[in-house]
mmCIF file of C-alpha atoms in Angstrom:
data_model
loop_
_atom_site.group_PDB
_atom_site.id
_atom_site.type_symbol
_atom_site.label_atom_id
_atom_site.label_comp_id
_atom_site.label_asym_id
_atom_site.label_seq_id
_atom_site.Cartn_x
_atom_site.Cartn_y
_atom_site.Cartn_z
ATOM 1 C CA MET M 1 16.856 4.268 -69.433
ATOM 2 C CA ARG M 2 14.651 6.476 -71.595
ATOM 3 C CA ASN M 3 13.207 8.127 -68.475
ATOM 4 C CA LEU M 4 16.740 8.882 -67.217
ATOM 5 C CA LEU M 5 17.694 10.484 -70.564
ATOM 6 C CA ASN M 6 14.502 12.526 -70.563
ATOM 7 C CA PHE M 7 15.278 13.679 -67.008
ATOM 8 C CA LEU M 8 18.825 14.727 -67.964
ATOM 9 C CA ILE M 9 17.654 16.543 -71.080
ATOM 10 C CA ARG M 10 14.916 18.326 -69.151
ATOM 11 C CA PHE M 11 17.222 19.583 -66.398
ATOM 12 C CA ASN M 12 20.460 19.897 -68.395
ATOM 13 C CA SER M 13 20.687 23.609 -67.750
ATOM 14 C CA VAL M 14 20.537 23.020 -63.990
ATOM 15 C CA PHE M 15 23.319 20.432 -64.142
ATOM 16 C CA ILE M 16 25.485 22.676 -66.305
ATOM 17 C CA PHE M 17 24.939 25.522 -63.825
ATOM 18 C CA LEU M 18 25.946 23.363 -60.867
ATOM 19 C CA ILE M 19 29.077 22.104 -62.658
ATOM 20 C CA LEU M 20 30.130 25.623 -63.603
ATOM 21 C CA GLU M 21 29.382 26.826 -60.083
ATOM 22 C CA GLY M 22 31.580 24.094 -58.650
ATOM 23 C CA ILE M 23 34.425 24.987 -61.013
ATOM 24 C CA THR M 24 34.071 28.647 -60.052
ATOM 25 C CA LEU M 25 34.210 27.880 -56.350
ATOM 26 C CA TYR M 26 37.252 25.649 -56.865
ATOM 27 C CA LEU M 27 39.105 28.344 -58.795
ATOM 28 C CA LEU M 28 38.105 30.942 -56.236
ATOM 29 C CA ALA M 29 39.273 28.775 -53.315
ATOM 30 C CA THR M 30 42.608 27.868 -54.914
ATOM 31 C CA GLY M 31 43.270 31.231 -56.560
ATOM 32 C CA ASN M 32 44.695 32.875 -53.428
ATOM 33 C CA ASN M 33 45.374 32.057 -49.791
ATOM 34 C CA TYR M 34 42.619 34.251 -48.339
ATOM 35 C CA GLN M 35 39.728 32.535 -50.158
ATOM 36 C CA ASN M 36 41.385 29.156 -49.597
ATOM 37 C CA THR M 37 41.494 29.748 -45.836
ATOM 38 C CA ILE M 38 37.841 30.867 -45.703
ATOM 39 C CA VAL M 39 36.609 27.823 -47.648
ATOM 40 C CA LEU M 40 38.671 25.362 -45.605
ATOM 41 C CA ASN M 41 37.510 26.880 -42.327
ATOM 42 C CA GLY M 42 33.913 26.725 -43.516
ATOM 43 C CA ILE M 43 34.238 23.066 -44.476
ATOM 44 C CA ARG M 44 35.937 22.242 -41.189
ATOM 45 C CA GLY M 45 33.213 24.028 -39.228
ATOM 46 C CA LEU M 46 30.484 22.173 -41.125
ATOM 47 C CA THR M 47 32.262 18.861 -40.567
ATOM 48 C CA TYR M 48 32.673 19.574 -36.848
ATOM 49 C CA ARG M 49 28.987 20.461 -36.395
ATOM 50 C CA THR M 50 27.904 17.371 -38.321
ATOM 51 C CA GLU M 51 30.119 15.103 -36.203
ATOM 52 C CA ALA M 52 28.835 16.757 -33.021
ATOM 53 C CA GLN M 53 25.222 16.084 -34.018
ATOM 54 C CA ILE M 54 26.051 12.474 -34.890
ATOM 55 C CA ASN M 55 27.744 12.012 -31.508
ATOM 56 C CA ARG M 56 24.706 13.479 -29.712
ATOM 57 C CA VAL M 57 22.399 11.045 -31.500
ATOM 58 C CA ARG M 58 24.756 8.145 -30.734
ATOM 59 C CA ASP M 59 24.928 9.130 -27.054
ATOM 60 C CA TYR M 60 21.134 9.390 -26.854
ATOM 61 C CA LEU M 61 20.638 5.957 -28.405
ATOM 62 C CA SER M 62 23.095 4.427 -25.915
ATOM 63 C CA LEU M 63 21.410 5.896 -22.805
ATOM 64 C CA ARG M 64 19.505 2.681 -22.094
ATOM 65 C CA GLU M 65 22.699 0.636 -22.038
ATOM 66 C CA VAL M 66 24.372 3.255 -19.840
ATOM 67 C CA ASN M 67 21.442 3.205 -17.385
ATOM 68 C CA ASP M 68 21.588 -0.589 -17.166
ATOM 69 C CA LYS M 69 25.312 -0.478 -16.399
ATOM 70 C CA LEU M 70 24.870 2.248 -13.786
ATOM 71 C CA ALA M 71 22.077 0.303 -12.079
ATOM 72 C CA ALA M 72 24.239 -2.839 -11.963
ATOM 73 C CA GLU M 73 27.227 -0.906 -10.609
ATOM 74 C CA ASN M 74 25.048 0.771 -7.981
ATOM 75 C CA LEU M 75 23.772 -2.570 -6.717
ATOM 76 C CA ASP M 76 27.275 -4.028 -6.677
ATOM 77 C CA LEU M 77 28.399 -1.135 -4.484
ATOM 78 C CA LYS M 78 25.434 -1.679 -2.166
ATOM 79 C CA LYS M 79 26.312 -5.361 -1.799
ATOM 80 C CA ARG M 80 29.926 -4.553 -1.018
ATOM 81 C CA LEU M 81 28.893 -1.914 1.512
ATOM 82 C CA GLU M 82 26.479 -4.364 3.143
ATOM 83 C CA SER M 83 29.179 -7.027 3.390
ATOM 84 C CA PHE M 84 31.746 -4.554 4.697
ATOM 85 C CA SER M 85 29.463 -3.105 7.370
ATOM 86 C CA ARG M 86 28.509 -6.571 8.636
ATOM 87 C CA LYS M 87 32.147 -7.637 8.933
ATOM 88 C CA GLN M 88 32.852 -4.720 11.248
ATOM 89 C CA ASP M 89 30.484 -5.995 13.937
ATOM 90 C CA GLN M 90 31.868 -9.506 14.420
ATOM 91 C CA SER M 91 30.749 -9.661 18.037
ATOM 92 C CA PHE M 92 27.117 -9.730 16.919
ATOM 93 C CA TYR M 93 27.226 -12.201 14.021
ATOM 94 C CA PRO M 94 28.277 -15.842 14.430
ATOM 95 C CA VAL M 95 31.487 -17.041 12.791
ATOM 96 C CA SER M 96 29.599 -19.836 11.037
ATOM 97 C CA ASP M 97 27.753 -17.372 8.811
ATOM 98 C CA THR M 98 28.274 -18.654 5.236
ATOM 99 C CA VAL M 99 27.208 -15.479 3.403
ATOM 100 C CA TYR M 100 29.912 -13.174 4.812
ATOM 101 C CA ARG M 101 27.511 -11.888 7.463
ATOM 102 C CA GLN M 102 25.385 -10.297 4.751
ATOM 103 C CA GLN M 103 21.755 -9.764 5.711
ATOM 104 C CA TYR M 104 20.273 -8.222 2.566
ATOM 105 C CA THR M 105 20.452 -9.061 -1.133
ATOM 106 C CA HIS M 106 20.029 -6.483 -3.889
ATOM 107 C CA THR M 107 18.663 -7.070 -7.396
ATOM 108 C CA SER M 108 18.178 -4.370 -10.010
ATOM 109 C CA ALA M 109 14.967 -4.372 -12.073
ATOM 110 C CA GLU M 110 13.212 -2.205 -14.612
ATOM 111 C CA VAL M 111 9.660 -0.897 -14.260
ATOM 112 C CA ILE M 112 7.649 -2.019 -17.311
ATOM 113 C CA GLY M 113 4.151 -1.038 -16.168
ATOM 114 C CA ASN M 114 2.842 1.488 -13.666
ATOM 115 C CA THR M 115 -0.294 3.293 -12.425
ATOM 116 C CA VAL M 116 -0.617 6.368 -10.201
ATOM 117 C CA ASN M 117 -4.226 7.497 -10.690
ATOM 118 C CA ARG M 118 -6.084 4.694 -8.927
ATOM 119 C CA GLN M 119 -6.925 4.095 -5.291
ATOM 120 C CA LYS M 120 -4.882 0.896 -5.330
ATOM 121 C CA ASN M 121 -1.831 1.324 -7.542
ATOM 122 C CA PHE M 122 0.669 -1.329 -8.600
ATOM 123 C CA PHE M 123 3.649 -1.463 -10.947
ATOM 124 C CA MET M 124 5.329 -4.351 -12.749
ATOM 125 C CA LEU M 125 9.005 -5.332 -12.949
ATOM 126 C CA ASN M 126 10.852 -7.253 -15.654
ATOM 127 C CA LYS M 127 12.252 -9.860 -13.243
ATOM 128 C CA GLY M 128 10.730 -12.776 -11.318
ATOM 129 C CA ARG M 129 11.513 -16.058 -9.593
ATOM 130 C CA ARG M 130 14.236 -17.005 -12.064
ATOM 131 C CA GLN M 131 16.081 -13.818 -11.156
ATOM 132 C CA GLY M 132 15.663 -14.320 -7.392
ATOM 133 C CA ILE M 133 12.553 -12.167 -6.811
ATOM 134 C CA PHE M 134 9.951 -13.401 -4.308
ATOM 135 C CA ASN M 135 6.945 -12.053 -2.427
ATOM 136 C CA ASP M 136 7.440 -9.640 0.468
ATOM 137 C CA MET M 137 10.671 -8.150 -0.845
ATOM 138 C CA ALA M 138 11.237 -4.420 -0.444
ATOM 139 C CA VAL M 139 11.372 -2.246 -3.565
ATOM 140 C CA VAL M 140 13.332 1.008 -3.531
ATOM 141 C CA SER M 141 13.843 3.572 -6.278
ATOM 142 C CA THR M 142 16.984 5.657 -6.675
ATOM 143 C CA GLU M 143 15.295 8.315 -4.503
ATOM 144 C CA GLY M 144 13.473 6.359 -1.801
ATOM 145 C CA VAL M 145 11.026 3.609 -0.796
ATOM 146 C CA ALA M 146 8.661 2.576 -3.608
ATOM 147 C CA GLY M 147 6.693 -0.501 -2.500
ATOM 148 C CA VAL M 148 6.726 -4.232 -1.766
ATOM 149 C CA ILE M 149 6.564 -7.339 -3.991
ATOM 150 C CA VAL M 150 3.097 -8.941 -3.857
ATOM 151 C CA GLY M 151 3.050 -11.186 -6.932
ATOM 152 C CA VAL M 152 5.720 -13.169 -8.795
ATOM 153 C CA SER M 153 5.894 -15.281 -11.957
ATOM 154 C CA GLU M 154 8.940 -16.877 -13.598
ATOM 155 C CA ASN M 155 10.163 -13.672 -15.235
ATOM 156 C CA TYR M 156 7.959 -10.866 -13.897
ATOM 157 C CA SER M 157 6.798 -9.475 -10.577
ATOM 158 C CA VAL M 158 4.118 -7.082 -9.319
ATOM 159 C CA VAL M 159 4.787 -4.406 -6.714
ATOM 160 C CA MET M 160 2.231 -2.841 -4.402
ATOM 161 C CA SER M 161 3.099 0.822 -4.612
ATOM 162 C CA ILE M 162 3.157 3.228 -1.677
ATOM 163 C CA LEU M 163 0.279 4.792 -3.637
ATOM 164 C CA ASN M 164 -2.064 2.023 -2.524
ATOM 165 C CA LEU M 165 -4.681 2.324 0.201
ATOM 166 C CA ASP M 166 -3.637 -1.098 1.550
ATOM 167 C CA PHE M 167 0.048 -0.204 1.919
ATOM 168 C CA ARG M 168 1.446 0.394 5.423
ATOM 169 C CA LEU M 169 4.992 1.245 6.418
ATOM 170 C CA SER M 170 6.661 1.645 9.798
ATOM 171 C CA ALA M 171 8.476 4.998 9.516
ATOM 172 C CA ARG M 172 10.148 7.433 11.880
ATOM 173 C CA ILE M 173 11.375 11.005 12.071
ATOM 174 C CA ARG M 174 15.147 10.820 11.737
ATOM 175 C CA SER M 175 15.884 13.815 13.963
ATOM 176 C CA ASN M 176 14.173 12.467 17.096
ATOM 177 C CA GLY M 177 13.531 8.760 16.431
ATOM 178 C CA TYR M 178 9.748 8.874 17.017
ATOM 179 C CA PHE M 179 7.964 6.391 14.775
ATOM 180 C CA GLY M 180 4.486 5.839 13.433
ATOM 181 C CA SER M 181 2.583 4.289 10.545
ATOM 182 C CA LEU M 182 2.834 5.775 7.072
ATOM 183 C CA ALA M 183 -0.040 5.327 4.617
ATOM 184 C CA TRP M 184 -1.420 6.934 1.473
ATOM 185 C CA ASP M 185 -4.798 8.685 1.616
ATOM 186 C CA GLY M 186 -5.580 8.299 -2.093
ATOM 187 C CA ARG M 187 -5.362 11.982 -2.972
ATOM 188 C CA ASP M 188 -1.973 13.241 -4.150
ATOM 189 C CA TYR M 189 0.608 10.912 -5.696
ATOM 190 C CA LYS M 190 3.388 13.065 -4.241
ATOM 191 C CA HIS M 191 2.305 12.855 -0.579
ATOM 192 C CA ALA M 192 1.451 10.318 2.108
ATOM 193 C CA LEU M 193 0.442 10.622 5.780
ATOM 194 C CA LEU M 194 2.482 9.717 8.855
ATOM 195 C CA ASN M 195 0.242 8.915 11.819
ATOM 196 C CA GLU M 196 0.669 8.059 15.510
ATOM 197 C CA ILE M 197 3.333 10.712 16.203
ATOM 198 C CA PRO M 198 2.547 12.245 19.637
ATOM 199 C CA GLN M 199 1.930 15.992 19.851
ATOM 200 C CA HIS M 200 4.358 16.640 22.689
ATOM 201 C CA ILE M 201 7.417 16.238 20.438
ATOM 202 C CA ASN M 202 8.855 18.850 18.094
ATOM 203 C CA VAL M 203 8.151 18.391 14.386
ATOM 204 C CA SER M 204 9.485 20.683 11.667
ATOM 205 C CA VAL M 205 8.842 21.056 7.955
ATOM 206 C CA GLY M 206 11.732 19.427 6.125
ATOM 207 C CA ASP M 207 12.357 16.693 8.724
ATOM 208 C CA THR M 208 13.521 13.473 7.054
ATOM 209 C CA ILE M 209 11.225 10.451 7.261
ATOM 210 C CA GLU M 210 12.890 7.027 7.042
ATOM 211 C CA THR M 211 12.124 3.354 7.623
ATOM 212 C CA THR M 212 12.441 1.981 11.142
ATOM 213 C CA GLY M 213 13.568 -1.545 10.310
ATOM 214 C CA PHE M 214 10.846 -2.902 12.634
ATOM 215 C CA SER M 215 9.467 -5.144 9.869
ATOM 216 C CA SER M 216 11.250 -8.040 8.195
ATOM 217 C CA VAL M 217 10.753 -6.422 4.774
ATOM 218 C CA PHE M 218 12.429 -3.007 4.777
ATOM 219 C CA PRO M 219 15.938 -2.391 6.120
ATOM 220 C CA GLU M 220 16.416 0.403 8.625
ATOM 221 C CA GLY M 221 17.200 3.938 7.472
ATOM 222 C CA LEU M 222 15.788 3.947 3.924
ATOM 223 C CA ILE M 223 14.570 7.385 2.888
ATOM 224 C CA VAL M 224 10.801 7.738 2.497
ATOM 225 C CA GLY M 225 10.383 11.518 2.202
ATOM 226 C CA THR M 226 10.317 14.784 4.128
ATOM 227 C CA VAL M 227 7.713 16.523 6.274
ATOM 228 C CA SER M 228 5.828 19.006 4.102
ATOM 229 C CA ASP M 229 3.095 19.991 6.566
ATOM 230 C CA PHE M 230 1.661 18.989 9.946
ATOM 231 C CA GLU M 231 -1.240 19.929 12.175
ATOM 232 C CA LYS M 232 -2.759 19.075 15.524
ATOM 233 C CA ARG M 233 -6.204 17.592 15.502
ATOM 234 C CA GLY M 234 -8.424 16.118 18.156
ATOM 235 C CA GLY M 235 -6.586 13.507 20.161
ATOM 236 C CA ASP M 236 -2.941 13.094 21.090
ATOM 237 C CA PHE M 237 -1.304 12.722 17.664
ATOM 238 C CA TYR M 238 -0.185 14.900 14.772
ATOM 239 C CA ARG M 239 -1.482 14.613 11.240
ATOM 240 C CA ILE M 240 1.792 14.801 9.285
ATOM 241 C CA SER M 241 1.954 15.154 5.504
ATOM 242 C CA VAL M 242 5.067 13.577 3.984
ATOM 243 C CA GLU M 243 6.366 14.552 0.558
ATOM 244 C CA LEU M 244 7.523 11.281 -0.976
ATOM 245 C CA LYS M 245 11.032 11.169 -2.406
ATOM 246 C CA THR M 246 10.089 8.692 -5.124
ATOM 247 C CA ASP M 247 8.446 10.286 -8.146
ATOM 248 C CA PHE M 248 6.062 7.541 -9.229
ATOM 249 C CA LYS M 249 5.356 9.209 -12.572
ATOM 250 C CA SER M 250 8.981 8.872 -13.655
ATOM 251 C CA ILE M 251 10.121 5.741 -11.799
ATOM 252 C CA HIS M 252 12.162 3.507 -14.118
ATOM 253 C CA TYR M 253 14.841 1.471 -12.330
ATOM 254 C CA VAL M 254 14.457 -0.005 -8.846
ATOM 255 C CA ASP M 255 16.391 -2.028 -6.307
ATOM 256 C CA VAL M 256 14.652 -5.148 -4.980
ATOM 257 C CA ILE M 257 15.899 -5.965 -1.479
ATOM 258 C CA GLY M 258 15.631 -9.403 0.086
ATOM 259 C CA ASN M 259 16.165 -10.149 3.795
ATOM 260 C CA LEU M 260 18.207 -13.345 4.199
ATOM 261 C CA ARG M 261 17.087 -13.616 7.843
ATOM 262 C CA LYS M 262 13.406 -12.960 7.310
ATOM 263 C CA GLU M 263 12.231 -16.525 7.911
ATOM 264 C CA GLU M 264 14.201 -16.804 11.151
ATOM 265 C CA ARG M 265 12.713 -13.562 12.420
ATOM 266 C CA ILE M 266 9.163 -14.498 11.444
ATOM 267 C CA GLU M 267 9.411 -17.866 13.177
ATOM 268 C CA LEU M 268 10.658 -16.231 16.376
ATOM 269 C CA GLU M 269 7.904 -13.615 16.295
ATOM 270 C CA LYS M 270 5.263 -16.326 15.832
ATOM 271 C CA ALA M 271 6.479 -18.082 18.969
ATOM 272 C CA PHE M 272 5.499 -15.083 21.110
ATOM 273 C CA LYS M 273 2.143 -14.182 19.551
#
């Protein structure tokens, strides 16, 4: 209490000045309409700017929740589109199909660990077996193909990134349908190489590269990237550089795709090997 009294006594002149200043401003603002209008407009402007800043902060803090909702809505739309497209081709799918002729499942997940500067890169997801994630599922970012599931625990999973020397993907040029094998050469995280494309076909910078659907992992037609450069070397094939659509330094949310008919396909393929 004594310290408070000492503080008030020490700065009493400051307090008296502020009180008198407030009274002066009040009298000035209420003395005539012109000053009153200026003061009210100033207060309103300050209030508006303060509320705008608070709303910006609130919006920023809610971005994570918004991203989660958008990811869930995106996957729901993909599931509906998958179901709808399968229903259209009833001559191909048997009537006894109990999953509405759906071939692929979609599960959203968040990237919680990632590397891009190694020769064999992986990234980790926040979902595992309990959430329906298993080995050999395709992983796709919002931009394009990202990798394949290679390890799963109860609540987490590990993805082999395209940026891994062991990763291989059957990919084709959308404009002409010619396919080859896409792999990373360990140099630039933004580019991979498409091999086994014969030199007698026309290739152009900007051509879209997509998945073929030849494997049981990746559905057909998923975007991989675009042709950024190509050259003829010794032999019969191009050396094609592909600019990857997925930016692995900013990847955050992904779609994990499961093939409901994978086991059936694998068993049939084994019978003819």
